[in-house]
Amino acid sequence: MNEELRNELWSENVIIADADYVDRVAFDLTVNFERMLMRRVPKADLARWIDCVALDGGVREGQNETHVVLLHDAASAAMENFSPSEYEREINGKAFNDNLGEFTMTTVEVPELAAKDSLMLEIMQLVASRPEVKRIMLVPNSEEGSIYDALRRALAGVGEEKRVTLFAMQPMPGGNFRQEILGYSLMSALGIKSEELG
């Protein structure tokens, strides 16, 4: 883990996501919903998606601070199905404010898949150990590898003073955390309304 993250003063709320995985799920949803709705689905609104993840993780309206960490492969310079999309130019070091407070974004380039999973685990353990962090929202690639089980084991020791939420595309074996379905936040960010699915 880079020293910048290790020495970071973390916000009360922290979102850690595998950006490549989230981008791939957004693509799959776009393809499926364009066929079903018979209309073009725009790129996902990154800020809207982050807002939805924060709400699902327990953040409520007010002057909150949320740190968003997006892990991505070295070969990937942008999220192809989101706007904004370019990690270095448009996302890293940027922030936005809305009714949920301020969101600060950090992108972390990871050289290989196995390293991404271990880095996510390491960052989660770091933020879980920080007293200033109250809510942790994790979006791992639970469809490949063993990151979900590794996170579940590591979260067993996290105290009740932290609210931890894991996001996946389907219900997963439980643990010392809440679960949310990733697809709902992505559908909202893609502009897909529930009434269209009726």
JSON list of N, CA, C and O in Angstrom, two decimals, residues 12-15 50-67 98-103 134-137 163 165:
[
{"chain": "A", "resi": 12, "resn": "GLU", "atom": "N", "xyz": [-15.07, 9.95, 8.18]},
{"chain": "A", "resi": 12, "resn": "GLU", "atom": "CA", "xyz": [-15.95, 9.10, 8.98]},
{"chain": "A", "resi": 12, "resn": "GLU", "atom": "C", "xyz": [-16.54, 7.97, 8.13]},
{"chain": "A", "resi": 12, "resn": "GLU", "atom": "O", "xyz": [-16.80, 6.88, 8.62]},
{"chain": "A", "resi": 13, "resn": "ASN", "atom": "N", "xyz": [-16.73, 8.23, 6.84]},
{"chain": "A", "resi": 13, "resn": "ASN", "atom": "CA", "xyz": [-17.28, 7.24, 5.91]},
{"chain": "A", "resi": 13, "resn": "ASN", "atom": "C", "xyz": [-16.25, 6.93, 4.84]},
{"chain": "A", "resi": 13, "resn": "ASN", "atom": "O", "xyz": [-15.65, 7.84, 4.28]},
{"chain": "A", "resi": 14, "resn": "VAL", "atom": "N", "xyz": [-16.08, 5.63, 4.55]},
{"chain": "A", "resi": 14, "resn": "VAL", "atom": "CA", "xyz": [-15.09, 5.22, 3.55]},
{"chain": "A", "resi": 14, "resn": "VAL", "atom": "C", "xyz": [-15.74, 4.20, 2.61]},
{"chain": "A", "resi": 14, "resn": "VAL", "atom": "O", "xyz": [-16.33, 3.22, 3.07]},
{"chain": "A", "resi": 15, "resn": "ILE", "atom": "N", "xyz": [-15.63, 4.46, 1.31]},
{"chain": "A", "resi": 15, "resn": "ILE", "atom": "CA", "xyz": [-16.07, 3.51, 0.28]},
{"chain": "A", "resi": 15, "resn": "ILE", "atom": "C", "xyz": [-14.82, 2.98, -0.42]},
{"chain": "A", "resi": 15, "resn": "ILE", "atom": "O", "xyz": [-13.98, 3.77, -0.87]},
{"chain": "A", "resi": 50, "resn": "ILE", "atom": "N", "xyz": [-21.99, 6.77, -6.42]},
{"chain": "A", "resi": 50, "resn": "ILE", "atom": "CA", "xyz": [-21.34, 6.92, -5.11]},
{"chain": "A", "resi": 50, "resn": "ILE", "atom": "C", "xyz": [-22.37, 7.34, -4.06]},
{"chain": "A", "resi": 50, "resn": "ILE", "atom": "O", "xyz": [-22.38, 6.82, -2.94]},
{"chain": "A", "resi": 51, "resn": "ASP", "atom": "N", "xyz": [-23.26, 8.27, -4.41]},
{"chain": "A", "resi": 51, "resn": "ASP", "atom": "CA", "xyz": [-24.33, 8.67, -3.50]},
{"chain": "A", "resi": 51, "resn": "ASP", "atom": "C", "xyz": [-25.19, 7.48, -3.07]},
{"chain": "A", "resi": 51, "resn": "ASP", "atom": "O", "xyz": [-25.51, 7.32, -1.90]},
{"chain": "A", "resi": 52, "resn": "CYS", "atom": "N", "xyz": [-25.57, 6.65, -4.04]},
{"chain": "A", "resi": 52, "resn": "CYS", "atom": "CA", "xyz": [-26.43, 5.49, -3.74]},
{"chain": "A", "resi": 52, "resn": "CYS", "atom": "C", "xyz": [-25.72, 4.49, -2.84]},
{"chain": "A", "resi": 52, "resn": "CYS", "atom": "O", "xyz": [-26.32, 3.94, -1.91]},
{"chain": "A", "resi": 53, "resn": "VAL", "atom": "N", "xyz": [-24.43, 4.26, -3.08]},
{"chain": "A", "resi": 53, "resn": "VAL", "atom": "CA", "xyz": [-23.65, 3.37, -2.22]},
{"chain": "A", "resi": 53, "resn": "VAL", "atom": "C", "xyz": [-23.59, 3.94, -0.80]},
{"chain": "A", "resi": 53, "resn": "VAL", "atom": "O", "xyz": [-23.77, 3.22, 0.18]},
{"chain": "A", "resi": 54, "resn": "ALA", "atom": "N", "xyz": [-23.35, 5.25, -0.71]},
{"chain": "A", "resi": 54, "resn": "ALA", "atom": "CA", "xyz": [-23.29, 5.90, 0.61]},
{"chain": "A", "resi": 54, "resn": "ALA", "atom": "C", "xyz": [-24.63, 5.75, 1.35]},
{"chain": "A", "resi": 54, "resn": "ALA", "atom": "O", "xyz": [-24.65, 5.41, 2.54]},
{"chain": "A", "resi": 55, "resn": "LEU", "atom": "N", "xyz": [-25.74, 6.01, 0.65]},
{"chain": "A", "resi": 55, "resn": "LEU", "atom": "CA", "xyz": [-27.06, 5.86, 1.27]},
{"chain": "A", "resi": 55, "resn": "LEU", "atom": "C", "xyz": [-27.30, 4.42, 1.73]},
{"chain": "A", "resi": 55, "resn": "LEU", "atom": "O", "xyz": [-27.75, 4.18, 2.85]},
{"chain": "A", "resi": 56, "resn": "ASP", "atom": "N", "xyz": [-26.96, 3.45, 0.87]},
{"chain": "A", "resi": 56, "resn": "ASP", "atom": "CA", "xyz": [-27.12, 2.04, 1.24]},
{"chain": "A", "resi": 56, "resn": "ASP", "atom": "C", "xyz": [-26.22, 1.67, 2.43]},
{"chain": "A", "resi": 56, "resn": "ASP", "atom": "O", "xyz": [-26.53, 0.76, 3.19]},
{"chain": "A", "resi": 57, "resn": "GLY", "atom": "N", "xyz": [-25.12, 2.40, 2.56]},
{"chain": "A", "resi": 57, "resn": "GLY", "atom": "CA", "xyz": [-24.19, 2.14, 3.67]},
{"chain": "A", "resi": 57, "resn": "GLY", "atom": "C", "xyz": [-24.52, 2.88, 4.95]},
{"chain": "A", "resi": 57, "resn": "GLY", "atom": "O", "xyz": [-23.79, 2.79, 5.94]},
{"chain": "A", "resi": 58, "resn": "GLY", "atom": "N", "xyz": [-25.62, 3.65, 4.95]},
{"chain": "A", "resi": 58, "resn": "GLY", "atom": "CA", "xyz": [-26.06, 4.30, 6.18]},
{"chain": "A", "resi": 58, "resn": "GLY", "atom": "C", "xyz": [-25.77, 5.78, 6.29]},
{"chain": "A", "resi": 58, "resn": "GLY", "atom": "O", "xyz": [-26.09, 6.41, 7.30]},
{"chain": "A", "resi": 59, "resn": "VAL", "atom": "N", "xyz": [-25.17, 6.39, 5.28]},
{"chain": "A", "resi": 59, "resn": "VAL", "atom": "CA", "xyz": [-24.91, 7.84, 5.31]},
{"chain": "A", "resi": 59, "resn": "VAL", "atom": "C", "xyz": [-26.24, 8.55, 5.07]},
{"chain": "A", "resi": 59, "resn": "VAL", "atom": "O", "xyz": [-27.01, 8.17, 4.19]},
{"chain": "A", "resi": 60, "resn": "ARG", "atom": "N", "xyz": [-26.52, 9.56, 5.84]},
{"chain": "A", "resi": 60, "resn": "ARG", "atom": "CA", "xyz": [-27.75, 10.33, 5.70]},
{"chain": "A", "resi": 60, "resn": "ARG", "atom": "C", "xyz": [-27.43, 11.78, 5.37]},
{"chain": "A", "resi": 60, "resn": "ARG", "atom": "O", "xyz": [-26.30, 12.23, 5.52]},
{"chain": "A", "resi": 61, "resn": "GLU", "atom": "N", "xyz": [-28.45, 12.54, 4.95]},
{"chain": "A", "resi": 61, "resn": "GLU", "atom": "CA", "xyz": [-28.24, 13.94, 4.57]},
{"chain": "A", "resi": 61, "resn": "GLU", "atom": "C", "xyz": [-27.54, 14.71, 5.67]},
{"chain": "A", "resi": 61, "resn": "GLU", "atom": "O", "xyz": [-27.77, 14.48, 6.84]},
{"chain": "A", "resi": 62, "resn": "GLY", "atom": "N", "xyz": [-26.67, 15.64, 5.26]},
{"chain": "A", "resi": 62, "resn": "GLY", "atom": "CA", "xyz": [-25.97, 16.47, 6.23]},
{"chain": "A", "resi": 62, "resn": "GLY", "atom": "C", "xyz": [-24.54, 16.73, 5.79]},
{"chain": "A", "resi": 62, "resn": "GLY", "atom": "O", "xyz": [-24.14, 16.39, 4.68]},
{"chain": "A", "resi": 63, "resn": "GLN", "atom": "N", "xyz": [-23.78, 17.33, 6.67]},
{"chain": "A", "resi": 63, "resn": "GLN", "atom": "CA", "xyz": [-22.40, 17.69, 6.37]},
{"chain": "A", "resi": 63, "resn": "GLN", "atom": "C", "xyz": [-21.46, 16.53, 6.69]},
{"chain": "A", "resi": 63, "resn": "GLN", "atom": "O", "xyz": [-20.64, 16.60, 7.59]},
{"chain": "A", "resi": 64, "resn": "ASN", "atom": "N", "xyz": [-21.61, 15.44, 5.96]},
{"chain": "A", "resi": 64, "resn": "ASN", "atom": "CA", "xyz": [-20.76, 14.27, 6.13]},
{"chain": "A", "resi": 64, "resn": "ASN", "atom": "C", "xyz": [-19.51, 14.40, 5.26]},
{"chain": "A", "resi": 64, "resn": "ASN", "atom": "O", "xyz": [-19.49, 15.15, 4.30]},
{"chain": "A", "resi": 65, "resn": "GLU", "atom": "N", "xyz": [-18.50, 13.62, 5.62]},
{"chain": "A", "resi": 65, "resn": "GLU", "atom": "CA", "xyz": [-17.31, 13.51, 4.77]},
{"chain": "A", "resi": 65, "resn": "GLU", "atom": "C", "xyz": [-17.14, 12.05, 4.42]},
{"chain": "A", "resi": 65, "resn": "GLU", "atom": "O", "xyz": [-17.20, 11.18, 5.30]},
{"chain": "A", "resi": 66, "resn": "THR", "atom": "N", "xyz": [-16.96, 11.78, 3.14]},
{"chain": "A", "resi": 66, "resn": "THR", "atom": "CA", "xyz": [-16.80, 10.41, 2.67]},
{"chain": "A", "resi": 66, "resn": "THR", "atom": "C", "xyz": [-15.59, 10.33, 1.76]},
{"chain": "A", "resi": 66, "resn": "THR", "atom": "O", "xyz": [-15.44, 11.14, 0.84]},
{"chain": "A", "resi": 67, "resn": "HIS", "atom": "N", "xyz": [-14.72, 9.37, 2.03]},
{"chain": "A", "resi": 67, "resn": "HIS", "atom": "CA", "xyz": [-13.53, 9.14, 1.20]},
{"chain": "A", "resi": 67, "resn": "HIS", "atom": "C", "xyz": [-13.82, 7.94, 0.32]},
{"chain": "A", "resi": 67, "resn": "HIS", "atom": "O", "xyz": [-14.20, 6.88, 0.80]},
{"chain": "A", "resi": 98, "resn": "ASP", "atom": "N", "xyz": [-22.73, 17.46, -2.19]},
{"chain": "A", "resi": 98, "resn": "ASP", "atom": "CA", "xyz": [-24.16, 17.42, -2.43]},
{"chain": "A", "resi": 98, "resn": "ASP", "atom": "C", "xyz": [-24.88, 17.32, -1.09]},
{"chain": "A", "resi": 98, "resn": "ASP", "atom": "O", "xyz": [-24.30, 17.62, -0.05]},
{"chain": "A", "resi": 99, "resn": "ASN", "atom": "N", "xyz": [-26.13, 16.88, -1.10]},
{"chain": "A", "resi": 99, "resn": "ASN", "atom": "CA", "xyz": [-26.91, 16.85, 0.13]},
{"chain": "A", "resi": 99, "resn": "ASN", "atom": "C", "xyz": [-26.39, 15.83, 1.15]},
{"chain": "A", "resi": 99, "resn": "ASN", "atom": "O", "xyz": [-26.80, 15.85, 2.31]},
{"chain": "A", "resi": 100, "resn": "LEU", "atom": "N", "xyz": [-25.48, 14.95, 0.74]},
{"chain": "A", "resi": 100, "resn": "LEU", "atom": "CA", "xyz": [-24.89, 13.98, 1.67]},
{"chain": "A", "resi": 100, "resn": "LEU", "atom": "C", "xyz": [-23.53, 14.44, 2.20]},
{"chain": "A", "resi": 100, "resn": "LEU", "atom": "O", "xyz": [-22.88, 13.72, 2.95]},
{"chain": "A", "resi": 101, "resn": "GLY", "atom": "N", "xyz": [-23.09, 15.63, 1.78]},
{"chain": "A", "resi": 101, "resn": "GLY", "atom": "CA", "xyz": [-21.81, 16.15, 2.25]},
{"chain": "A", "resi": 101, "resn": "GLY", "atom": "C", "xyz": [-20.75, 16.14, 1.17]},
{"chain": "A", "resi": 101, "resn": "GLY", "atom": "O", "xyz": [-21.05, 16.20, -0.02]},
{"chain": "A", "resi": 102, "resn": "GLU", "atom": "N", "xyz": [-19.49, 16.04, 1.60]},
{"chain": "A", "resi": 102, "resn": "GLU", "atom": "CA", "xyz": [-18.37, 16.10, 0.66]},
{"chain": "A", "resi": 102, "resn": "GLU", "atom": "C", "xyz": [-17.80, 14.70, 0.41]},
{"chain": "A", "resi": 102, "resn": "GLU", "atom": "O", "xyz": [-17.58, 13.94, 1.35]},
{"chain": "A", "resi": 103, "resn": "PHE", "atom": "N", "xyz": [-17.56, 14.41, -0.85]},
{"chain": "A", "resi": 103, "resn": "PHE", "atom": "CA", "xyz": [-16.96, 13.14, -1.27]},
{"chain": "A", "resi": 103, "resn": "PHE", "atom": "C", "xyz": [-15.60, 13.43, -1.89]},
{"chain": "A", "resi": 103, "resn": "PHE", "atom": "O", "xyz": [-15.52, 14.21, -2.85]},
{"chain": "A", "resi": 134, "resn": "LYS", "atom": "N", "xyz": [-16.35, 5.48, 10.89]},
{"chain": "A", "resi": 134, "resn": "LYS", "atom": "CA", "xyz": [-17.57, 4.93, 11.49]},
{"chain": "A", "resi": 134, "resn": "LYS", "atom": "C", "xyz": [-18.31, 3.98, 10.54]},
{"chain": "A", "resi": 134, "resn": "LYS", "atom": "O", "xyz": [-18.99, 3.06, 10.96]},
{"chain": "A", "resi": 135, "resn": "ARG", "atom": "N", "xyz": [-18.20, 4.25, 9.22]},
{"chain": "A", "resi": 135, "resn": "ARG", "atom": "CA", "xyz": [-18.89, 3.43, 8.21]},
{"chain": "A", "resi": 135, "resn": "ARG", "atom": "C", "xyz": [-17.92, 3.03, 7.12]},
{"chain": "A", "resi": 135, "resn": "ARG", "atom": "O", "xyz": [-17.20, 3.88, 6.60]},
{"chain": "A", "resi": 136, "resn": "ILE", "atom": "N", "xyz": [-17.96, 1.75, 6.77]},
{"chain": "A", "resi": 136, "resn": "ILE", "atom": "CA", "xyz": [-17.12, 1.24, 5.69]},
{"chain": "A", "resi": 136, "resn": "ILE", "atom": "C", "xyz": [-18.02, 0.54, 4.68]},
{"chain": "A", "resi": 136, "resn": "ILE", "atom": "O", "xyz": [-18.83, -0.31, 5.06]},
{"chain": "A", "resi": 137, "resn": "MET", "atom": "N", "xyz": [-17.90, 0.94, 3.41]},
{"chain": "A", "resi": 137, "resn": "MET", "atom": "CA", "xyz": [-18.68, 0.32, 2.34]},
{"chain": "A", "resi": 137, "resn": "MET", "atom": "C", "xyz": [-17.70, -0.32, 1.37]},
{"chain": "A", "resi": 137, "resn": "MET", "atom": "O", "xyz": [-16.80, 0.36, 0.86]},
{"chain": "A", "resi": 163, "resn": "ARG", "atom": "N", "xyz": [-20.04, 0.43, 11.21]},
{"chain": "A", "resi": 163, "resn": "ARG", "atom": "CA", "xyz": [-21.09, -0.13, 10.36]},
{"chain": "A", "resi": 163, "resn": "ARG", "atom": "C", "xyz": [-20.44, -0.49, 9.03]},
{"chain": "A", "resi": 163, "resn": "ARG", "atom": "O", "xyz": [-19.99, 0.39, 8.29]},
{"chain": "A", "resi": 165, "resn": "THR", "atom": "N", "xyz": [-20.77, -2.42, 5.31]},
{"chain": "A", "resi": 165, "resn": "THR", "atom": "CA", "xyz": [-21.72, -2.92, 4.31]},
{"chain": "A", "resi": 165, "resn": "THR", "atom": "C", "xyz": [-20.92, -3.45, 3.13]},
{"chain": "A", "resi": 165, "resn": "THR", "atom": "O", "xyz": [-20.05, -2.75, 2.60]}
]
